[in-house]
mmCIF file of C-alpha atoms in Angstrom:
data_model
loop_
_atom_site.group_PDB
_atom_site.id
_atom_site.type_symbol
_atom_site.label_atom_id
_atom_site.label_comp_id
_atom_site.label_asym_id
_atom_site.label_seq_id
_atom_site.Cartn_x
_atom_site.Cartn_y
_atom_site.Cartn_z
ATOM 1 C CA UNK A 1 83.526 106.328 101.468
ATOM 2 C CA UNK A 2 82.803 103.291 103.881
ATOM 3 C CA UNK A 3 83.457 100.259 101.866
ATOM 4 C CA UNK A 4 83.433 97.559 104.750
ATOM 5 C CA UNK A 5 83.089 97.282 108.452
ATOM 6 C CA UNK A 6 85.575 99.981 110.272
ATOM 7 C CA UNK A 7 87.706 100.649 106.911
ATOM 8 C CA UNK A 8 86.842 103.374 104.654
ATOM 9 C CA UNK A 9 88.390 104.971 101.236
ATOM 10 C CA UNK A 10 89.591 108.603 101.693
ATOM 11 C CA UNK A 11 92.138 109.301 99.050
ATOM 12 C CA UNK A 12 91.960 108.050 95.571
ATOM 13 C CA UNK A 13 93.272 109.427 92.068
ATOM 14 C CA UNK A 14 91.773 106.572 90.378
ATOM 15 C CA UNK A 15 87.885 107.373 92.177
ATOM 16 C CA UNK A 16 88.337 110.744 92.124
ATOM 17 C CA UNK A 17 88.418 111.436 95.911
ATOM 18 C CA UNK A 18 91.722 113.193 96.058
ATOM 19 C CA UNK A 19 94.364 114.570 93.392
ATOM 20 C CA UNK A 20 94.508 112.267 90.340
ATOM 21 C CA UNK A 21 98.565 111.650 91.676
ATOM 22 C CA UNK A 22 96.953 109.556 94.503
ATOM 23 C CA UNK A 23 96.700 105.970 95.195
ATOM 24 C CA UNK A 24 93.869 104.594 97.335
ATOM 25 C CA UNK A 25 94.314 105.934 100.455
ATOM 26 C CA UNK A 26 92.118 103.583 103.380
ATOM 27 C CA UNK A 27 91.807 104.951 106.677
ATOM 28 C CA UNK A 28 91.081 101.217 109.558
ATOM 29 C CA UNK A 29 88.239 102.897 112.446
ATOM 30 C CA UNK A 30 89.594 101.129 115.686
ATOM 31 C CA UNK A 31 87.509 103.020 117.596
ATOM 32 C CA UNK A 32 89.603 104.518 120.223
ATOM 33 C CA UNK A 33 92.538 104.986 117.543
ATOM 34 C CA UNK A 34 92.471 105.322 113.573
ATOM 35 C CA UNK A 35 95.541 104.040 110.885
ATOM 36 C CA UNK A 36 96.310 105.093 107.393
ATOM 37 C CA UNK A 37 97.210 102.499 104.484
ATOM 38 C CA UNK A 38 99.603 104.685 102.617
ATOM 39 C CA UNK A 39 99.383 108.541 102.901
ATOM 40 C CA UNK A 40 99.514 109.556 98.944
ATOM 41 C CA UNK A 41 101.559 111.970 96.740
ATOM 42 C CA UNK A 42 101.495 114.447 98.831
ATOM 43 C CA UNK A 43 99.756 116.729 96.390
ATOM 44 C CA UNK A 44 97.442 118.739 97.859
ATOM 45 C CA UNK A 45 97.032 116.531 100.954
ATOM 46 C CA UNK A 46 94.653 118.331 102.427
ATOM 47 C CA UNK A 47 91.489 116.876 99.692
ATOM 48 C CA UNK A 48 92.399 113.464 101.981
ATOM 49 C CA UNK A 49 91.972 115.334 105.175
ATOM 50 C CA UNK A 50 88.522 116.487 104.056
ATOM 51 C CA UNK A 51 87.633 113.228 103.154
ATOM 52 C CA UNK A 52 88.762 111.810 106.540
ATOM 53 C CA UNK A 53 86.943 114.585 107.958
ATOM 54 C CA UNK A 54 83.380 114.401 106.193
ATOM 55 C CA UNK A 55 83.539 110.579 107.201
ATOM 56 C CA UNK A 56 83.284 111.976 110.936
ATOM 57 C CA UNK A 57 86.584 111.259 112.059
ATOM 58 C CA UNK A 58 89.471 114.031 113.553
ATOM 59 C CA UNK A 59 92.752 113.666 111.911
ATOM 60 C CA UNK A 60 93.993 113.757 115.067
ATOM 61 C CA UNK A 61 92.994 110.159 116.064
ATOM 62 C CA UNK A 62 95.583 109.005 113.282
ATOM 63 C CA UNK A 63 98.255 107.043 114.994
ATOM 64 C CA UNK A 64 99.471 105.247 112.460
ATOM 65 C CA UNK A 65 100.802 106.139 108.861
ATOM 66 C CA UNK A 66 101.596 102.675 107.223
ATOM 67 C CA UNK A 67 103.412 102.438 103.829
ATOM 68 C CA UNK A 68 102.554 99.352 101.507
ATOM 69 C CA UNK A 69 106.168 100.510 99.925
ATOM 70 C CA UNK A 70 108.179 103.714 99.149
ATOM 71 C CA UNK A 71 107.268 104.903 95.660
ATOM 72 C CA UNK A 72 106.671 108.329 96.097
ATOM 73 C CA UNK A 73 102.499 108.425 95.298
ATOM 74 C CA UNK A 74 102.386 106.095 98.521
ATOM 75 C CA UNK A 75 104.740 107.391 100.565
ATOM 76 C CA UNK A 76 105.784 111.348 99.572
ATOM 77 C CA UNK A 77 102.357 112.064 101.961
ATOM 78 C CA UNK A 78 104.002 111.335 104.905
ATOM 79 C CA UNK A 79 105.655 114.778 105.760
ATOM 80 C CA UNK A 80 102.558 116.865 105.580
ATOM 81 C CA UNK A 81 100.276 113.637 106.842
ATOM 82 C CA UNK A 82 102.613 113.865 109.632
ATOM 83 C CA UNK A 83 102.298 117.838 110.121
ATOM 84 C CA UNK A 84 98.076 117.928 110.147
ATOM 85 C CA UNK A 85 97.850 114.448 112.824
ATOM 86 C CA UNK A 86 100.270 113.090 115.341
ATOM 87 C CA UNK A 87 100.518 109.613 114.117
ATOM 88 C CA UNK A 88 103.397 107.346 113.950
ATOM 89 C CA UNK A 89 104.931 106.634 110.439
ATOM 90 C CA UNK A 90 105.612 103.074 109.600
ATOM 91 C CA UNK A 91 107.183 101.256 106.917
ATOM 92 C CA UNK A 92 109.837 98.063 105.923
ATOM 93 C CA UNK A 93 113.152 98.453 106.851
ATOM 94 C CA UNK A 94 114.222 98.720 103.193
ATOM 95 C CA UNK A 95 111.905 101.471 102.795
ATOM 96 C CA UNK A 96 113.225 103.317 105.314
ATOM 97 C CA UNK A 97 116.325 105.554 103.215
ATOM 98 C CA UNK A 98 114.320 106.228 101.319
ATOM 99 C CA UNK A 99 111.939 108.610 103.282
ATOM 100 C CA UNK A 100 114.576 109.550 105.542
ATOM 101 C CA UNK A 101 117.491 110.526 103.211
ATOM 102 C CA UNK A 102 116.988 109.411 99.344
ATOM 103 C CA UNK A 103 113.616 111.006 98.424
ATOM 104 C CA UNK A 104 112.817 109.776 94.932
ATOM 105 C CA UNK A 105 115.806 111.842 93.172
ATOM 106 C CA UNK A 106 114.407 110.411 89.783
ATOM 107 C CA UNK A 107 110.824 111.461 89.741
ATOM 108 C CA UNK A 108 109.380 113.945 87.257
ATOM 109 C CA UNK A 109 108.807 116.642 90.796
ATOM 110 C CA UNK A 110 112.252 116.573 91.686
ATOM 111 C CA UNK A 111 113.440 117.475 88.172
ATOM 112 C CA UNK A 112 111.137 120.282 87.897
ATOM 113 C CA UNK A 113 112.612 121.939 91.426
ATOM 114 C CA UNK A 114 110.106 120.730 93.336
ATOM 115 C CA UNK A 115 111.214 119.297 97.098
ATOM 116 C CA UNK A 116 110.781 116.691 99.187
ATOM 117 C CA UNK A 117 110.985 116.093 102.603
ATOM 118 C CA UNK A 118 112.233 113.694 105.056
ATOM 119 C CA UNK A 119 110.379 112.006 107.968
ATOM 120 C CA UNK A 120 111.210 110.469 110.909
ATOM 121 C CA UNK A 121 110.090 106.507 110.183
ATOM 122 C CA UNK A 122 108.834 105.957 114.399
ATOM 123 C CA UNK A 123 108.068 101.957 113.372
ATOM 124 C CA UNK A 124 110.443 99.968 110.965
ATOM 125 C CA UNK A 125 108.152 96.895 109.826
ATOM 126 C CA UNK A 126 109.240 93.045 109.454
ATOM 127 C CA UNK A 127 107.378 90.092 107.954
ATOM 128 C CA UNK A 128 105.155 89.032 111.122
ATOM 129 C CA UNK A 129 104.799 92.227 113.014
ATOM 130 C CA UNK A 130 101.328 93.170 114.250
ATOM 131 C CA UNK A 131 100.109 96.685 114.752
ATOM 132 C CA UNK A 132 97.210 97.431 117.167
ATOM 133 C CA UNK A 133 94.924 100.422 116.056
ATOM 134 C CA UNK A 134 92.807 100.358 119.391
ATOM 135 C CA UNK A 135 90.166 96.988 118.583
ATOM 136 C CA UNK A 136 91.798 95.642 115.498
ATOM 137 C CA UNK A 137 94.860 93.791 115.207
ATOM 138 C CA UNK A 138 96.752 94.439 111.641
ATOM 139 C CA UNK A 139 99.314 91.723 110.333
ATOM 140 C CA UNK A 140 102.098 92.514 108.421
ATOM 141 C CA UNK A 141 103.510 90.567 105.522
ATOM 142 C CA UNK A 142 106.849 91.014 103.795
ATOM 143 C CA UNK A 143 105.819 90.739 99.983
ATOM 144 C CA UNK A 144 108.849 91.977 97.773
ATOM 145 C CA UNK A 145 108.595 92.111 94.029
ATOM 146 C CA UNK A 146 106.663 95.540 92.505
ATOM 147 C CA UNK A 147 109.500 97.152 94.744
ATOM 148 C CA UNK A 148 111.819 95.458 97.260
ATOM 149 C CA UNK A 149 110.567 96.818 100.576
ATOM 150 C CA UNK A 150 106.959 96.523 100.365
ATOM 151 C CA UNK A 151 104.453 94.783 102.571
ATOM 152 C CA UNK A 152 100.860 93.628 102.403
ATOM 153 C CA UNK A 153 98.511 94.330 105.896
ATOM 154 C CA UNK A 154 96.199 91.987 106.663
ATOM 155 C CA UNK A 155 93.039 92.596 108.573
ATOM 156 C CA UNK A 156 90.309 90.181 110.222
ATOM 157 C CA UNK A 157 86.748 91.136 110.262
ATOM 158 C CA UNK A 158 83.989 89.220 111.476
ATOM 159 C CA UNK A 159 85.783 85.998 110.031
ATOM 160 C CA UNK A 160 86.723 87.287 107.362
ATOM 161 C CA UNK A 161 90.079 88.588 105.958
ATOM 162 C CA UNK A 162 90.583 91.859 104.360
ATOM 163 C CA UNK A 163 94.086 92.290 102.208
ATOM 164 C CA UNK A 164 95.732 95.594 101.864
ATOM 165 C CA UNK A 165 97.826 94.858 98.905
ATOM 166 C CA UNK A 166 99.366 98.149 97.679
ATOM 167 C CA UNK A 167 100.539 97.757 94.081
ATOM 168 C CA UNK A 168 101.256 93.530 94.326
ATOM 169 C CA UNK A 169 98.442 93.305 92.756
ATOM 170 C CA UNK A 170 95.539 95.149 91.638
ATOM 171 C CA UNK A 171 91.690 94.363 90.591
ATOM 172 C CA UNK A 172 90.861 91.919 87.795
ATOM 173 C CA UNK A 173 94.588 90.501 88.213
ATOM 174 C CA UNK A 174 96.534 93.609 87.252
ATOM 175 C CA UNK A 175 99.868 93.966 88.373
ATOM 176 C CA UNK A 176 101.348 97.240 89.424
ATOM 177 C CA UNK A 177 103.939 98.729 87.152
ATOM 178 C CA UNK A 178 106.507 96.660 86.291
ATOM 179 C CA UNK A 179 109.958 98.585 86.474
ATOM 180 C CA UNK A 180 113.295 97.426 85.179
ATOM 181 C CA UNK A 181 114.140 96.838 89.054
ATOM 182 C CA UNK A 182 111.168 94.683 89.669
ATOM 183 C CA UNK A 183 112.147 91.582 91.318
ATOM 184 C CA UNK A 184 109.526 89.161 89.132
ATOM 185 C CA UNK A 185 110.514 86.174 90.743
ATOM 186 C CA UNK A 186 109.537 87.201 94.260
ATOM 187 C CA UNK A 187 106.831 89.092 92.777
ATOM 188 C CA UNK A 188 105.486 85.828 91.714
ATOM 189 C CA UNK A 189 106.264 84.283 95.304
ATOM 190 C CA UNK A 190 104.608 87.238 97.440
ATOM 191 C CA UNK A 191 101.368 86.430 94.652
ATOM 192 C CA UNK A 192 101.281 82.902 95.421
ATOM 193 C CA UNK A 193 101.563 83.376 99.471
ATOM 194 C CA UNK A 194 98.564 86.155 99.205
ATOM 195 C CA UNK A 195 96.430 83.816 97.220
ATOM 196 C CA UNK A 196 97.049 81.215 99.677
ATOM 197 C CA UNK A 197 95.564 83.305 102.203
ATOM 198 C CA UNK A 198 92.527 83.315 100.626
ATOM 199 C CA UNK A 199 91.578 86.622 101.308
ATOM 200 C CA UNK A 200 87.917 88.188 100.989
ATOM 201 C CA UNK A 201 88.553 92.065 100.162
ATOM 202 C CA UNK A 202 91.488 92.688 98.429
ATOM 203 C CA UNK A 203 91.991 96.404 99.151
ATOM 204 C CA UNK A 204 94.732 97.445 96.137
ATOM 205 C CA UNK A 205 96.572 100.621 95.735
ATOM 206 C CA UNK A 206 94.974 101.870 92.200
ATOM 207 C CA UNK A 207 91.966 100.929 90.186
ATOM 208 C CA UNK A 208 89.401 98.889 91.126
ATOM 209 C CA UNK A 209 89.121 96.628 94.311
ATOM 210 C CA UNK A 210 86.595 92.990 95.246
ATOM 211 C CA UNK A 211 85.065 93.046 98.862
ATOM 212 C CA UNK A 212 84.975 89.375 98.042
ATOM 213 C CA UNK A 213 86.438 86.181 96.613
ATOM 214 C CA UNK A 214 90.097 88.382 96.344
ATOM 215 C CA UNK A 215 91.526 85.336 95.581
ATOM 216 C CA UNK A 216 90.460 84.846 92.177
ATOM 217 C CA UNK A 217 91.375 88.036 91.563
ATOM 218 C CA UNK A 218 95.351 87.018 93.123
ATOM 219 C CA UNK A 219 94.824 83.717 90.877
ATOM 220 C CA UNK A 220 94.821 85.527 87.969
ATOM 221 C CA UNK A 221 97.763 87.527 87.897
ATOM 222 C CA UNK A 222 99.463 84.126 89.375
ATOM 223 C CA UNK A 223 98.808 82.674 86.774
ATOM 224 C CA UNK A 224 100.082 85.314 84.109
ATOM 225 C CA UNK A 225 103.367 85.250 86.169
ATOM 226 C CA UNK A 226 103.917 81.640 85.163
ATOM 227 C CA UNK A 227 103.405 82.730 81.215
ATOM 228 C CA UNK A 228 106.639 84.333 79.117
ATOM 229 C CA UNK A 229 108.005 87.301 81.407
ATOM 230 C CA UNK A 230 107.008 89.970 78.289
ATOM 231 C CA UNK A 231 103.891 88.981 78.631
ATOM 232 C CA UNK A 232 102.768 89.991 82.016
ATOM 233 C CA UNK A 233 102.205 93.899 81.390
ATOM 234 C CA UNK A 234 102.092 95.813 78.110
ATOM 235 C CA UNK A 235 103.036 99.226 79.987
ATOM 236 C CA UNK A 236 101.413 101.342 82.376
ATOM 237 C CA UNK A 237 97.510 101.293 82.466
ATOM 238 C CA UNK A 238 95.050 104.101 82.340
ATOM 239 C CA UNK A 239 94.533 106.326 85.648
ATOM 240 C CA UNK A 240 97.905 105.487 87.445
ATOM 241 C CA UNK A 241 99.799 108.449 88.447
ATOM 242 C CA UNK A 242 102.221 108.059 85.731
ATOM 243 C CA UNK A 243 99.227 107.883 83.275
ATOM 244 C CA UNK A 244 97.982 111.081 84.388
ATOM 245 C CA UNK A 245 101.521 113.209 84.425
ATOM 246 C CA UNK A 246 101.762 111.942 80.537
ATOM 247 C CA UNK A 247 98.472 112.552 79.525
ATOM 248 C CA UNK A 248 98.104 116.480 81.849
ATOM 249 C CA UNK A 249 101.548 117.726 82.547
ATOM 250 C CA UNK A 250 100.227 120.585 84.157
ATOM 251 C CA UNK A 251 99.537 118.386 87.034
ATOM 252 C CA UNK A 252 103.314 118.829 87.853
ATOM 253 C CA UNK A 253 102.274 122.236 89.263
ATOM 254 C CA UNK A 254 99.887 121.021 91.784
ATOM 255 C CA UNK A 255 102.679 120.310 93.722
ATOM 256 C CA UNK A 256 104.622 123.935 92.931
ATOM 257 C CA UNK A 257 101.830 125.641 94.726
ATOM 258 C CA UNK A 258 101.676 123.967 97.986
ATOM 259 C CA UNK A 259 103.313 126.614 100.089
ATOM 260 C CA UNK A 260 105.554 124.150 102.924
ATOM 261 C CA UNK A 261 107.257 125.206 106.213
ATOM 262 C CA UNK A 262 110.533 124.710 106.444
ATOM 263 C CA UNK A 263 110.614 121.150 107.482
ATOM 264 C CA UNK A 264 113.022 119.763 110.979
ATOM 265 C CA UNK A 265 115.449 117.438 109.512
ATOM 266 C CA UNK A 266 115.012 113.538 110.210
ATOM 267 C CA UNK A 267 117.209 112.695 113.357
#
């Protein structure tokens, strides 16, 4: 689904595009060279391939995989991601033991026998870096808070400024979940530096997303930051991954079926 200029929406749980696990998955057209903002659950990967595919593009042309962060429905995609394109996997430094070596030990797949598998991480990110996908230049911002290693990609477009914002924020001022680990100080920080970017599009991980005026969308959650801290987010909302494993357990055995090779380990 083309939703601006050279970026397009080819995984999504909440849109119905690929398994209901999924976060928005964007794929940036730089013409010679394609990227990935986040790469899913890996749950039946291959809906986002068809997606990808049906748009006109190879999966092949993927160079980059970028994470927004390291929970597992943005970044457990990577292995098979990596096995159907050759693209480069990329994510914060702090997010890197976790792909590599960790591998969400705590999530409801792992408990029910169902593996994980290291990657390689080819690009550790840093507040500042910029990532070419052949004509577009992608900025990367360090924005802790929802977890403590994830990042927000920035992307020009004609003068204007698209804002990949994984889970800092979704539509309508939403936060992503709020764990018991969640940093809400720098959450609050990262929010206030993203709304003073002013962004047009704010391209989130779940739920719905603006093409325009993403700001007031920022300035919203800001602003329920600076209220009582048990006020901020009742619980998790409707259509998030965790929503969907409560509600249809037998989702779990999506992920049973996928029959995996026996991955290399990460070097």
């Amino acid at each position: 689904m083309r939703i601006l200029e050279d970026v397009y929406l080819v995984g999504s749980g909440s849109f119905g595009l690929s398994h209901p696990t999924d976060p928005h998955v964007y794929l940036i057209d730089g013409g010679s060279e394609l990227a990935l903002i986040d790469t899913g659950s890996g749950v039946k990967t291959e809906l986002i391939m068809q997606t990808v595919e049906q748009e006109g593009f190879s999966p092949r042309d993927i160079t980059l995989l970028i994470n927004t962060h390291s929970d597992c429905d943005h970044a457990r995609g990577n292995y098979r991601m990596k096995q159907l394109t050759d693209a480069k996997t990329c994510i914060h430094e702090i997010g890197v033991p976790v792909v590599q070596e960790k591998l969400w030990p705590e999530i409801v797949l792992t408990k029910k026998g169902i593996p994980s598998y290291p990657v390689q991480v080819d690009r550790v990110l840093n507040d500042g870096d910029v990532l070419q996908v052949g004509r577009h230049e992608l900025q990367v911002l360090y924005t802790p808070g929802h977890t403590n290693d994830h990042i927000a990609v920035v992307l020009a477009l004609r003068g204007k400024r698209a804002l990949f914002c994984g889970d800092l924020v979704l539509g309508a001022g939403a936060p992503g979940i709020i764990r018991l680990d969640a940093n809400l100080i720098a959450w609050r920080d990262s929010l206030r530096r993203m709304r003073d970017l002013d962004p047009d599009a704010l391209l989130c991980g779940h739920n719905i997303f603006t093409l325009s005026r993403g700001r007031e969308h920022i300035a919203q959650l800001v602003q329920r930051f600076e209220t009582p801290w048990a006020d901020i987010a009742p619980g998790p909302g409707p259509f998030l991954p965790s929503w969907w494993l409560m509600r249809y357990p037998e989702l779990i055995e999506d992920a049973r079926e996928q029959p995996l090779p026996r991955p290399e380990p990460a070097v």
